[in-house]
Structures are given as C-alpha cells and as structure tokens.
PDB file of C-alpha atoms in Angstrom:
ATOM      1  CA  ASP A1159    -151.417  78.081 170.938  1.00 58.00           C
ATOM      2  CA  ALA A1160    -154.220  75.868 172.165  1.00 65.00           C
ATOM      3  CA  LYS A1161    -154.277  72.549 170.310  1.00 86.00           C
ATOM      4  CA  THR A1162    -157.379  70.559 169.514  1.00 92.00           C
ATOM      5  CA  THR A1163    -158.016  66.828 169.433  1.00 93.00           C
ATOM      6  CA  GLN A1164    -160.769  65.291 167.340  1.00 95.00           C
ATOM      7  CA  PRO A1165    -161.627  61.701 166.418  1.00 96.00           C
ATOM      8  CA  PRO A1166    -160.441  60.966 162.878  1.00 94.00           C
ATOM      9  CA  SER A1167    -163.793  59.682 161.663  1.00 96.00           C
ATOM     10  CA  MET A1168    -167.438  59.196 162.603  1.00 97.00           C
ATOM     11  CA  ASP A1169    -170.561  57.763 160.996  1.00 97.00           C
ATOM     12  CA  CYS A1170    -174.101  59.023 161.342  1.00 96.00           C
ATOM     13  CA  ALA A1171    -177.415  57.830 159.916  1.00 97.00           C
ATOM     14  CA  GLU A1172    -179.328  60.325 157.833  1.00 97.00           C
ATOM     15  CA  GLY A1173    -181.947  62.159 159.860  1.00 96.00           C
ATOM     16  CA  ARG A1174    -180.206  61.515 163.153  1.00 96.00           C
ATOM     17  CA  ALA A1175    -178.208  64.040 165.165  1.00 97.00           C
ATOM     18  CA  ALA A1176    -174.477  64.100 164.536  1.00 97.00           C
ATOM     19  CA  ASN A1177    -172.435  64.966 167.633  1.00 98.00           C
ATOM     20  CA  LEU A1178    -168.837  65.824 166.885  1.00 97.00           C
ATOM     21  CA  PRO A1179    -166.534  66.172 169.909  1.00 97.00           C
ATOM     22  CA  CYS A1180    -163.427  68.296 170.285  1.00 96.00           C
ATOM     23  CA  ASN A1181    -160.924  68.531 173.125  1.00 95.00           C
ATOM     24  CA  HIS A1182    -159.040  71.774 173.709  1.00 93.00           C
ATOM     25  CA  SER A1183    -157.741  71.398 177.252  1.00 92.00           C
ATOM     26  CA  THR A1184    -155.088  74.141 176.922  1.00 90.00           C
ATOM     27  CA  ILE A1185    -157.482  76.822 175.715  1.00 90.00           C
ATOM     28  CA  SER A1186    -156.929  80.226 177.290  1.00 86.00           C
ATOM     29  CA  GLY A1187    -159.603  82.547 178.587  1.00 83.00           C
ATOM     30  CA  ASN A1188    -159.891  84.815 175.576  1.00 82.00           C
ATOM     31  CA  GLU A1189    -159.729  82.169 172.861  1.00 85.00           C
ATOM     32  CA  TYR A1190    -162.814  81.274 170.859  1.00 87.00           C
ATOM     33  CA  VAL A1191    -163.734  77.856 169.516  1.00 92.00           C
ATOM     34  CA  TYR A1192    -164.508  77.832 165.801  1.00 92.00           C
ATOM     35  CA  TRP A1193    -165.955  75.093 163.660  1.00 95.00           C
ATOM     36  CA  TYR A1194    -165.520  74.813 159.909  1.00 95.00           C
ATOM     37  CA  ARG A1195    -166.271  72.015 157.525  1.00 96.00           C
ATOM     38  CA  GLN A1196    -164.871  71.045 154.157  1.00 94.00           C
ATOM     39  CA  ILE A1197    -166.887  69.128 151.652  1.00 94.00           C
ATOM     40  CA  HIS A1198    -164.792  67.130 149.210  1.00 89.00           C
ATOM     41  CA  SER A1199    -162.946  69.301 146.648  1.00 84.00           C
ATOM     42  CA  GLN A1200    -164.338  72.546 148.059  1.00 89.00           C
ATOM     43  CA  GLY A1201    -162.942  75.277 150.300  1.00 92.00           C
ATOM     44  CA  PRO A1202    -163.680  75.216 154.041  1.00 93.00           C
ATOM     45  CA  GLN A1203    -167.017  76.646 155.136  1.00 93.00           C
ATOM     46  CA  TYR A1204    -167.589  78.492 158.408  1.00 92.00           C
ATOM     47  CA  ILE A1205    -170.221  76.858 160.626  1.00 96.00           C
ATOM     48  CA  ILE A1206    -170.281  78.449 164.079  1.00 95.00           C
ATOM     49  CA  HIS A1207    -168.128  79.821 166.873  1.00 92.00           C
ATOM     50  CA  GLY A1208    -168.381  80.487 170.597  1.00 91.00           C
ATOM     51  CA  LEU A1209    -166.498  81.637 173.676  1.00 89.00           C
ATOM     52  CA  LYS A1210    -168.190  80.022 176.666  1.00 89.00           C
ATOM     53  CA  ASN A1211    -171.937  80.061 176.125  1.00 86.00           C
ATOM     54  CA  ASN A1212    -173.754  77.576 173.947  1.00 93.00           C
ATOM     55  CA  GLU A1213    -174.495  78.875 170.478  1.00 95.00           C
ATOM     56  CA  THR A1214    -177.018  77.946 167.806  1.00 96.00           C
ATOM     57  CA  ASN A1215    -177.504  79.045 164.225  1.00 95.00           C
ATOM     58  CA  GLU A1216    -179.285  77.713 161.174  1.00 94.00           C
ATOM     59  CA  MET A1217    -176.575  75.155 160.536  1.00 94.00           C
ATOM     60  CA  ALA A1218    -175.656  73.750 163.934  1.00 97.00           C
ATOM     61  CA  SER A1219    -175.395  74.069 167.704  1.00 97.00           C
ATOM     62  CA  LEU A1220    -172.194  74.420 169.690  1.00 98.00           C
ATOM     63  CA  ILE A1221    -172.023  73.152 173.251  1.00 97.00           C
ATOM     64  CA  ILE A1222    -168.968  74.243 175.271  1.00 96.00           C
ATOM     65  CA  THR A1223    -168.304  72.663 178.656  1.00 95.00           C
ATOM     66  CA  GLU A1224    -168.202  74.886 181.696  1.00 94.00           C
ATOM     67  CA  ASP A1225    -164.425  74.468 182.076  1.00 94.00           C
ATOM     68  CA  ARG A1226    -164.079  75.179 178.319  1.00 94.00           C
ATOM     69  CA  LYS A1227    -161.769  72.216 177.851  1.00 94.00           C
ATOM     70  CA  SER A1228    -164.012  70.539 175.329  1.00 95.00           C
ATOM     71  CA  SER A1229    -166.897  71.246 173.005  1.00 96.00           C
ATOM     72  CA  THR A1230    -169.402  69.417 170.819  1.00 97.00           C
ATOM     73  CA  LEU A1231    -170.769  70.437 167.460  1.00 98.00           C
ATOM     74  CA  ILE A1232    -174.300  69.169 166.902  1.00 98.00           C
ATOM     75  CA  LEU A1233    -175.933  68.808 163.500  1.00 97.00           C
ATOM     76  CA  PRO A1234    -179.502  68.137 164.606  1.00 96.00           C
ATOM     77  CA  HIS A1235    -180.756  66.284 161.522  1.00 95.00           C
ATOM     78  CA  ALA A1236    -177.831  65.133 159.426  1.00 96.00           C
ATOM     79  CA  THR A1237    -178.278  64.745 155.664  1.00 96.00           C
ATOM     80  CA  LEU A1238    -176.052  63.196 153.031  1.00 96.00           C
ATOM     81  CA  ARG A1239    -174.881  66.699 152.106  1.00 95.00           C
ATOM     82  CA  ASP A1240    -173.370  67.030 155.584  1.00 97.00           C
ATOM     83  CA  THR A1241    -170.749  64.421 154.709  1.00 97.00           C
ATOM     84  CA  ALA A1242    -167.508  66.371 155.105  1.00 97.00           C
ATOM     85  CA  VAL A1243    -164.400  66.875 157.213  1.00 95.00           C
ATOM     86  CA  TYR A1244    -165.218  68.966 160.283  1.00 97.00           C
ATOM     87  CA  TYR A1245    -162.509  71.105 161.847  1.00 94.00           C
ATOM     88  CA  CYS A1246    -162.505  72.367 165.411  1.00 94.00           C
ATOM     89  CA  ILE A1247    -160.195  75.361 165.703  1.00 91.00           C
ATOM     90  CA  VAL A1248    -159.072  77.553 168.549  1.00 87.00           C
ATOM     91  CA  ARG A1249    -158.285  81.028 167.360  1.00 78.00           C
ATOM     92  CA  VAL A1250    -154.675  82.110 167.400  1.00 61.00           C
ATOM     93  CA  ARG A1251    -154.151  85.818 167.117  1.00 54.00           C
ATOM     94  CA  SER A1252    -151.399  86.919 164.796  1.00 50.00           C
ATOM     95  CA  VAL A1253    -149.757  90.322 164.177  1.00 48.00           C
ATOM     96  CA  GLY A1254    -151.707  93.224 162.771  1.00 52.00           C
ATOM     97  CA  THR A1255    -155.434  92.844 162.591  1.00 54.00           C
ATOM     98  CA  ALA A1256    -155.544  89.483 160.887  1.00 59.00           C
ATOM     99  CA  SER A1257    -155.823  86.246 162.812  1.00 65.00           C
ATOM    100  CA  LYS A1258    -154.391  82.965 161.702  1.00 68.00           C
ATOM    101  CA  LEU A1259    -156.627  79.922 161.873  1.00 74.00           C
ATOM    102  CA  THR A1260    -154.741  76.710 162.534  1.00 74.00           C
ATOM    103  CA  PHE A1261    -156.520  73.767 160.951  1.00 78.00           C
ATOM    104  CA  GLY A1262    -155.757  70.277 162.219  1.00 79.00           C
ATOM    105  CA  THR A1263    -156.761  67.089 160.460  1.00 80.00           C
ATOM    106  CA  GLY A1264    -160.399  67.218 161.619  1.00 91.00           C
ATOM    107  CA  THR A1265    -163.122  64.557 161.826  1.00 96.00           C
ATOM    108  CA  ARG A1266    -164.361  62.926 158.659  1.00 96.00           C
ATOM    109  CA  LEU A1267    -168.137  62.595 159.093  1.00 98.00           C
ATOM    110  CA  GLN A1268    -169.853  60.074 156.857  1.00 98.00           C
ATOM    111  CA  VAL A1269    -173.644  60.337 156.750  1.00 97.00           C
ATOM    112  CA  THR A1270    -175.282  57.155 155.506  1.00 96.00           C
ATOM    113  CA  LEU A1271    -178.778  56.164 154.405  1.00 92.00           C
TER     114      LEU A1271
ATOM    115  CA  ASP B1497    -173.342  86.424 150.770  1.00 66.00           C
ATOM    116  CA  VAL B1498    -169.599  86.685 150.805  1.00 63.00           C
ATOM    117  CA  LYS B1499    -168.066  85.491 147.615  1.00 90.00           C
ATOM    118  CA  VAL B1500    -164.427  84.563 147.245  1.00 95.00           C
ATOM    119  CA  THR B1501    -163.368  83.460 143.790  1.00 95.00           C
ATOM    120  CA  GLN B1502    -160.122  81.960 142.563  1.00 96.00           C
ATOM    121  CA  SER B1503    -158.903  82.252 139.014  1.00 91.00           C
ATOM    122  CA  SER B1504    -158.607  78.537 138.283  1.00 92.00           C
ATOM    123  CA  ARG B1505    -159.933  75.306 139.791  1.00 93.00           C
ATOM    124  CA  TYR B1506    -157.192  73.201 138.193  1.00 95.00           C
ATOM    125  CA  LEU B1507    -153.764  74.210 136.917  1.00 96.00           C
ATOM    126  CA  VAL B1508    -150.874  72.227 135.451  1.00 97.00           C
ATOM    127  CA  LYS B1509    -147.442  73.855 135.233  1.00 97.00           C
ATOM    128  CA  ARG B1510    -143.892  72.759 134.550  1.00 97.00           C
ATOM    129  CA  THR B1511    -140.973  72.979 136.947  1.00 97.00           C
ATOM    130  CA  GLY B1512    -139.344  76.402 136.795  1.00 97.00           C
ATOM    131  CA  GLU B1513    -142.390  78.231 135.469  1.00 97.00           C
ATOM    132  CA  LYS B1514    -143.668  81.375 137.153  1.00 97.00           C
ATOM    133  CA  VAL B1515    -147.177  80.776 138.421  1.00 97.00           C
ATOM    134  CA  PHE B1516    -149.819  83.339 139.394  1.00 97.00           C
ATOM    135  CA  LEU B1517    -152.827  82.399 141.486  1.00 97.00           C
ATOM    136  CA  GLU B1518    -155.469  85.082 141.746  1.00 97.00           C
ATOM    137  CA  CYS B1519    -158.085  85.582 144.426  1.00 97.00           C
ATOM    138  CA  VAL B1520    -160.900  88.121 144.425  1.00 97.00           C
ATOM    139  CA  GLN B1521    -163.433  88.872 147.159  1.00 96.00           C
ATOM    140  CA  ASP B1522    -166.495  91.044 146.763  1.00 94.00           C
ATOM    141  CA  MET B1523    -167.284  91.990 150.364  1.00 91.00           C
ATOM    142  CA  ASP B1524    -164.774  94.770 150.984  1.00 93.00           C
ATOM    143  CA  HIS B1525    -162.828  92.631 153.468  1.00 92.00           C
ATOM    144  CA  GLU B1526    -159.582  94.058 154.768  1.00 92.00           C
ATOM    145  CA  ASN B1527    -157.894  90.717 155.486  1.00 92.00           C
ATOM    146  CA  MET B1528    -156.954  88.133 152.890  1.00 94.00           C
ATOM    147  CA  PHE B1529    -155.095  84.858 153.263  1.00 94.00           C
ATOM    148  CA  TRP B1530    -153.386  82.177 151.203  1.00 96.00           C
ATOM    149  CA  TYR B1531    -153.232  78.616 152.527  1.00 94.00           C
ATOM    150  CA  ARG B1532    -152.091  75.353 151.037  1.00 95.00           C
ATOM    151  CA  GLN B1533    -153.639  72.031 151.921  1.00 92.00           C
ATOM    152  CA  ASP B1534    -151.868  68.699 151.702  1.00 92.00           C
ATOM    153  CA  PRO B1535    -153.038  65.235 152.815  1.00 86.00           C
ATOM    154  CA  GLY B1536    -152.213  64.582 156.448  1.00 81.00           C
ATOM    155  CA  LEU B1537    -150.925  68.123 157.021  1.00 83.00           C
ATOM    156  CA  GLY B1538    -154.153  70.111 157.183  1.00 81.00           C
ATOM    157  CA  LEU B1539    -154.185  73.731 156.037  1.00 86.00           C
ATOM    158  CA  ARG B1540    -151.008  75.740 156.371  1.00 90.00           C
ATOM    159  CA  LEU B1541    -150.843  79.507 156.107  1.00 91.00           C
ATOM    160  CA  ILE B1542    -148.495  80.832 153.437  1.00 95.00           C
ATOM    161  CA  TYR B1543    -149.061  84.598 153.566  1.00 95.00           C
ATOM    162  CA  PHE B1544    -151.732  87.006 154.648  1.00 93.00           C
ATOM    163  CA  SER B1545    -152.515  90.665 154.101  1.00 93.00           C
ATOM    164  CA  TYR B1546    -154.419  93.046 156.367  1.00 90.00           C
ATOM    165  CA  ASP B1547    -154.502  95.998 154.009  1.00 91.00           C
ATOM    166  CA  VAL B1548    -153.618  97.091 150.503  1.00 94.00           C
ATOM    167  CA  LYS B1549    -149.874  96.726 149.891  1.00 92.00           C
ATOM    168  CA  MET B1550    -149.422  95.128 153.327  1.00 92.00           C
ATOM    169  CA  LYS B1551    -148.359  91.529 153.748  1.00 92.00           C
ATOM    170  CA  GLU B1552    -147.175  89.226 156.490  1.00 91.00           C
ATOM    171  CA  LYS B1553    -145.484  85.858 156.283  1.00 92.00           C
ATOM    172  CA  GLY B1554    -147.373  82.853 157.477  1.00 90.00           C
ATOM    173  CA  ASP B1555    -145.942  79.504 158.505  1.00 89.00           C
ATOM    174  CA  ILE B1556    -144.522  78.403 155.138  1.00 94.00           C
ATOM    175  CA  PRO B1557    -143.666  81.450 152.976  1.00 96.00           C
ATOM    176  CA  GLU B1558    -140.550  79.988 151.358  1.00 96.00           C
ATOM    177  CA  GLY B1559    -140.832  79.777 147.602  1.00 96.00           C
ATOM    178  CA  TYR B1560    -143.848  82.103 147.479  1.00 98.00           C
ATOM    179  CA  SER B1561    -144.533  85.796 147.231  1.00 97.00           C
ATOM    180  CA  VAL B1562    -147.774  87.795 147.265  1.00 97.00           C
ATOM    181  CA  SER B1563    -149.187  91.004 145.912  1.00 97.00           C
ATOM    182  CA  ARG B1564    -152.087  93.133 147.172  1.00 97.00           C
ATOM    183  CA  GLU B1565    -152.433  96.162 144.908  1.00 96.00           C
ATOM    184  CA  LYS B1566    -156.202  96.461 145.319  1.00 96.00           C
ATOM    185  CA  LYS B1567    -158.337  95.691 148.315  1.00 96.00           C
ATOM    186  CA  GLU B1568    -160.397  93.036 146.601  1.00 96.00           C
ATOM    187  CA  ARG B1569    -157.527  91.138 145.000  1.00 97.00           C
ATOM    188  CA  PHE B1570    -154.739  89.050 146.550  1.00 97.00           C
ATOM    189  CA  SER B1571    -152.286  87.239 144.309  1.00 97.00           C
ATOM    190  CA  LEU B1572    -150.001  84.352 145.181  1.00 98.00           C
ATOM    191  CA  ILE B1573    -146.868  84.010 143.063  1.00 98.00           C
ATOM    192  CA  LEU B1574    -144.636  81.006 142.682  1.00 97.00           C
ATOM    193  CA  GLU B1575    -141.476  82.536 141.227  1.00 94.00           C
ATOM    194  CA  SER B1576    -140.087  79.216 140.025  1.00 97.00           C
ATOM    195  CA  ALA B1577    -142.498  76.354 140.511  1.00 97.00           C
ATOM    196  CA  SER B1578    -141.191  73.113 141.958  1.00 97.00           C
ATOM    197  CA  THR B1579    -142.785  69.687 142.251  1.00 97.00           C
ATOM    198  CA  ASN B1580    -143.104  70.040 146.030  1.00 97.00           C
ATOM    199  CA  GLN B1581    -145.462  72.942 145.428  1.00 98.00           C
ATOM    200  CA  THR B1582    -148.035  70.592 143.971  1.00 98.00           C
ATOM    201  CA  SER B1583    -150.970  71.151 146.295  1.00 97.00           C
ATOM    202  CA  MET B1584    -154.450  72.561 146.808  1.00 96.00           C
ATOM    203  CA  TYR B1585    -154.260  76.330 147.292  1.00 97.00           C
ATOM    204  CA  LEU B1586    -157.023  78.072 149.206  1.00 96.00           C
ATOM    205  CA  CYS B1587    -157.696  81.777 149.469  1.00 96.00           C
ATOM    206  CA  ALA B1588    -159.751  83.303 152.289  1.00 94.00           C
ATOM    207  CA  SER B1589    -160.875  86.729 153.438  1.00 94.00           C
ATOM    208  CA  SER B1590    -162.228  88.287 156.606  1.00 90.00           C
ATOM    209  CA  LEU B1591    -163.346  91.631 157.955  1.00 87.00           C
ATOM    210  CA  LYS B1592    -160.903  93.637 160.046  1.00 82.00           C
ATOM    211  CA  GLY B1593    -161.282  92.655 163.686  1.00 76.00           C
ATOM    212  CA  ARG B1594    -163.468  89.650 162.851  1.00 77.00           C
ATOM    213  CA  GLU B1595    -162.199  86.122 163.013  1.00 77.00           C
ATOM    214  CA  THR B1596    -164.545  84.362 160.617  1.00 85.00           C
ATOM    215  CA  GLN B1597    -162.778  83.591 157.374  1.00 89.00           C
ATOM    216  CA  TYR B1598    -164.564  82.915 154.095  1.00 92.00           C
ATOM    217  CA  PHE B1599    -162.851  80.596 151.683  1.00 94.00           C
ATOM    218  CA  GLY B1600    -162.744  80.292 147.930  1.00 95.00           C
ATOM    219  CA  PRO B1601    -163.243  76.974 146.120  1.00 94.00           C
ATOM    220  CA  GLY B1602    -159.512  76.270 145.871  1.00 95.00           C
ATOM    221  CA  THR B1603    -157.020  75.808 143.054  1.00 96.00           C
ATOM    222  CA  ARG B1604    -155.513  72.375 142.602  1.00 96.00           C
ATOM    223  CA  LEU B1605    -152.014  72.944 141.207  1.00 97.00           C
ATOM    224  CA  LEU B1606    -149.940  70.180 139.671  1.00 98.00           C
ATOM    225  CA  VAL B1607    -146.278  70.936 138.944  1.00 97.00           C
ATOM    226  CA  LEU B1608    -144.648  68.459 136.602  1.00 97.00           C
TER     227      LEU B1608
END
C-alpha cells in the first residue's frame, strides 16, 4: 500500500489560493491519488482524483508531479467554508469489486479573514 | 446528487446493549462501507459489502457484524456494546468499479 505524508496543519487567508501538498513516494503505476475533505462534525466529501495528468473541477485543481511521487491540491480562492481537514489518499484495491480507502490524519486547513 | 443517510446523528447506549446503526443510499450503488473515526487514528474500515447479502471484513471487524438485505440499506450491528466502541461511525457507498465513495453525515455513538 502506498502511504501518504501531509503537513498536519496550514493557514490560508480568505480569497487567496490554498495549496495543500502530499507526498506519496511509494505509489505504484496503477494507483490513483484521491482527495477528500471533512468539515467539522460531517462525513468526508470527495473533491477530486487523478492518475498522472493534472485535473480540475468546480471545487479544486490537482497537480501531480511527473514522477508521481507527490501532488498538490489547489483551492483557487479559499473561503471560510473551506476550513476542514483535507485527506490525500492513494487507492488500495481490496477483494471483490469494492476498494478500501485508507485515510491518514490529513491536513487541517484554517482559512482566516 | 448522491445521498447517503444515517439513522441517527447522536446515540447514547449502555454497555452490553445491542446497537443497530442504519445506512441508506439512494443512488443504486452496489458497494457500501462502514468506517469508524477516532482522534489520531483517522478512518478505519470495519466492514464493506459489494452486493446484497455479501460482506467482507475490513481492518477492524471484531465486535461488529453487518447486514445487507436490500441494495440500498447497510446495517452495522454491535452485538454487545462496549465503551471502546464509543466513536464516530461513518457509512459510505460507491458504484461498482468506481473508486469515489460518498459518505453519510456520521453517527456519534457514546457507550456508557
């Protein structure tokens, strides 16, 4: 299983871009990088995922390095509602057709005025 | 939008009680999951199911059982609740062959 390393916490001013890094140096060729976030007292929310190309959706952008050993989640204009714990996850395939997601301890992003 | 609902947001039970946590999803997903979340330990998978009446153990199945009698419903059962099962319980679902999981709001269980 590829493990991920994230900083425990980060701050970001409202309106600025939040760049959340993740290291996954043992990732294998067919493993995707997923990002979820968890706002206090709620269930995790899917944000974005990618294999090797950069990805963008309405919530965020995902930049994956060419060697795939690290990635960065970018929230282009952070708001107070983006304050949450952000999890970088490398998919681990389990038996059957269901895949287990292994959540680490994530990065606690605090967006401030 | 995918909607995953859980029967209770907060639950208080006594040691030794049998506890049922219910999860329902409305998007016809084949896969359903039960996790627990504890401070400093992240989310840990208890059980998952990839079809009706099918179940697989996750990382920490001891003390738990599950039931999947209908596709939309996945139940977690604590046969005899213990204080170390005090936790936040999260249900999730996903489409067969797709990795994205959609989570419910969670049930915070306190066992006294």
